[in-house]
Steps between C-alpha positions, in 0.01 A plus 500: 500500500315690229569351159601696190163426341310635802712818501428557129129451560502769764704739279254439214215588734680823595585601142140460384382775737444854356801732524530661840255265662771272639589757763140505614490129580463468873777332689253233604445395139874462449523279807208291377675447168817385670299272730323347201834424334629342820193276520562382145862424588399295803240310297759420235744364758225295666392351168859397430522334844170316446615379160819354646332341804173392342355195670437199279263212551448159343264209563618140458356150530677200644484167317163339565439241770196272513298418812207273576294476817730453800820493295821694567745678273839596639681609186834664432542680168844626400592789273159661516406818313635802685618854423861506384780749538645702785182605680345583837197289583220707651219246544414133453138378514360155420181295504358175362278529191327252270520453123280806447711721725234504772634508858437170681368529859686336787210271590551332161879517465691585815826679425727364771788709371686634204864603518732662248873428505777669307795305363781497246451232237755376251445639152550145373189384693188626329256213559281426802716434802279271709204519735674466836723756667691235694506190278526643149668835549793522253834526677618774265217733605589763758210592731500867602336503841368793698702637793315308773666228707265217397669319211179311421304827465700656219212650300485860388120506501234267635152494652212259553125537531551869592649580160212706358468755780855541626690810391844423354596837349854622571476872580703764319789559477575136589511194278616139498800497269537206259660434163827681561724371216814576704396232752408225253763225468643433157297241308189560713187708482251611763182293514200452726304197619163461666372239745120471505328292768124475448235266644164431335244483783186434295307214655745425779379364835689763702596819318707650783669166565597468135641856486700426817631182333391269783667167431201279585294672228772432242562142615872576514759337726818595312624822344579559133842338544359183655610589852271418791321802645637629832317376812205725582502666159128573453519696179694740282702512182625144535145366453372706205770488238444503125233256375384394847126468558284629783195293592180596316137421572381167367341535160619856440581572135666803345687598188874558506596864464795657322638783713777760489680736731450845354765739625549871446841663531564874525849641457711794393832509320785517748672831565729628772230709669313180603580380852546119507271306737612163641260215575498324837269211592471377859339180628347459845614137500865608464696323773845607385766526767862595460703206375203323340418451135262783409383313190293265717398749770189636324228236509258724302186340649372391840197357680252682725360285781141548611466702819373310802680180414699337779854632516426799279536838668255748349349821628125558520494651151627177341783667311810308402791741533830399341818708516856476381810719502711565195816704450501762224867503409472797262246761598345792319182698457173305476282623213244216479378207709235227484425169670385169355253277683247226423134466599468537876771767513423805713805712423876518516754765596871574486669677791843652561724400788360779720144381444418773251253399231655482154187377322174327586310314228138392546299256287193606304232229482246485221124494555359409158531254215671702226870476427688728736231493769456131582341443840724327754821556305777751552466718190750769596764605751549855623834659414736759646645795308704698755598855422861501373746498787246432777567126541862394511653162585858506627774269378497185712170587667294211639140512380198319642239353266159415639220301332154450648235243406159417639522168683128441545560215257829332404682611187760314294771632272458867593763762427632812668723677251589868486627688195672839521679730258804681635706782349863553599461874470238770485425679173684832460305808594399714201736792452360853511692655212425863409334560164682742271315700238 
């Protein structure tokens, strides 16, 4: 719509012409004037929209953790710095940096994983709330998990070595809604925690073995709770908990380093035009069956046996192929997808019940020494951004998750997770309203 100011400007232009000349103005010039005013009106409306939906960004640092050669940090920090208010999260990126803010390469400090969880904390609890999600988690805290079926994979965000080159942006007009005051229980406030699991591999005797948490390299026979390791457990999270030590070369000396997780959050203020996106995380080790406790069905990690060993059925390509089925109780439109694998991974995919491909995610391996391109490490995972409405999962549909690893050599403690964002509805189509002069 043409504003009063724009109409006056055009009238002023007309009145400044010599008497009698107005009638000589070609019709085309009149149309151009009207068109110019319309353009100004559209620009004004667009600038108002941009002002209301302007994307914000902030960079934060976790508390520091200190590592020496071969040592492990598996820290949990509660009530971390995070954007506040009723917002839509658009992106979450993270990486390990040193005291000077310089990114640390994976061949020095291997980032096994970082995960971000959302929770309601009592306003009466302001101090640090412990370093262990299971042992020290305050009973009054209320964990707000994602919509996936794995109770032990409740994070909103999380990646590993692939963190620097994996896209995490939530496309417009979608967003992950948080901070809604109408949903916050009385006496509580929304907070966030981070779990950082990092392994210093400087000077170790077997870098891959240490990053895979092979128990013999950590001289571990019990887990963090003092329980004996399961029979045949070669390696994984149970053997590389906080303050454990991987074997280093005799005589190797190094200085201890103070490190941080630097994370960048992008968001916009919430408004009704944003379409909420729900988070689902699937696990290829999920063995849930009807009538069983789903909290223990997702094992998170598994072992890959070497091809050619007796009793191990492998094809000529030496690929370990693992599959599982999972029921998606509440469906919707997929707007984003990505897999999570460890070194040795060759790709993962999520399929619908009819065999249609929902998303395939392939690892990107580095070929250099610099941070973000470390040779032999997965430094990124490919992502899926389907066109709105093209990939839909039905309510109650059974999905198939597939994870592939090279089995030329054995691998311990590998993962096959898949993360998708789902919207209950499609964004409304823009209306084609006539413009009135």
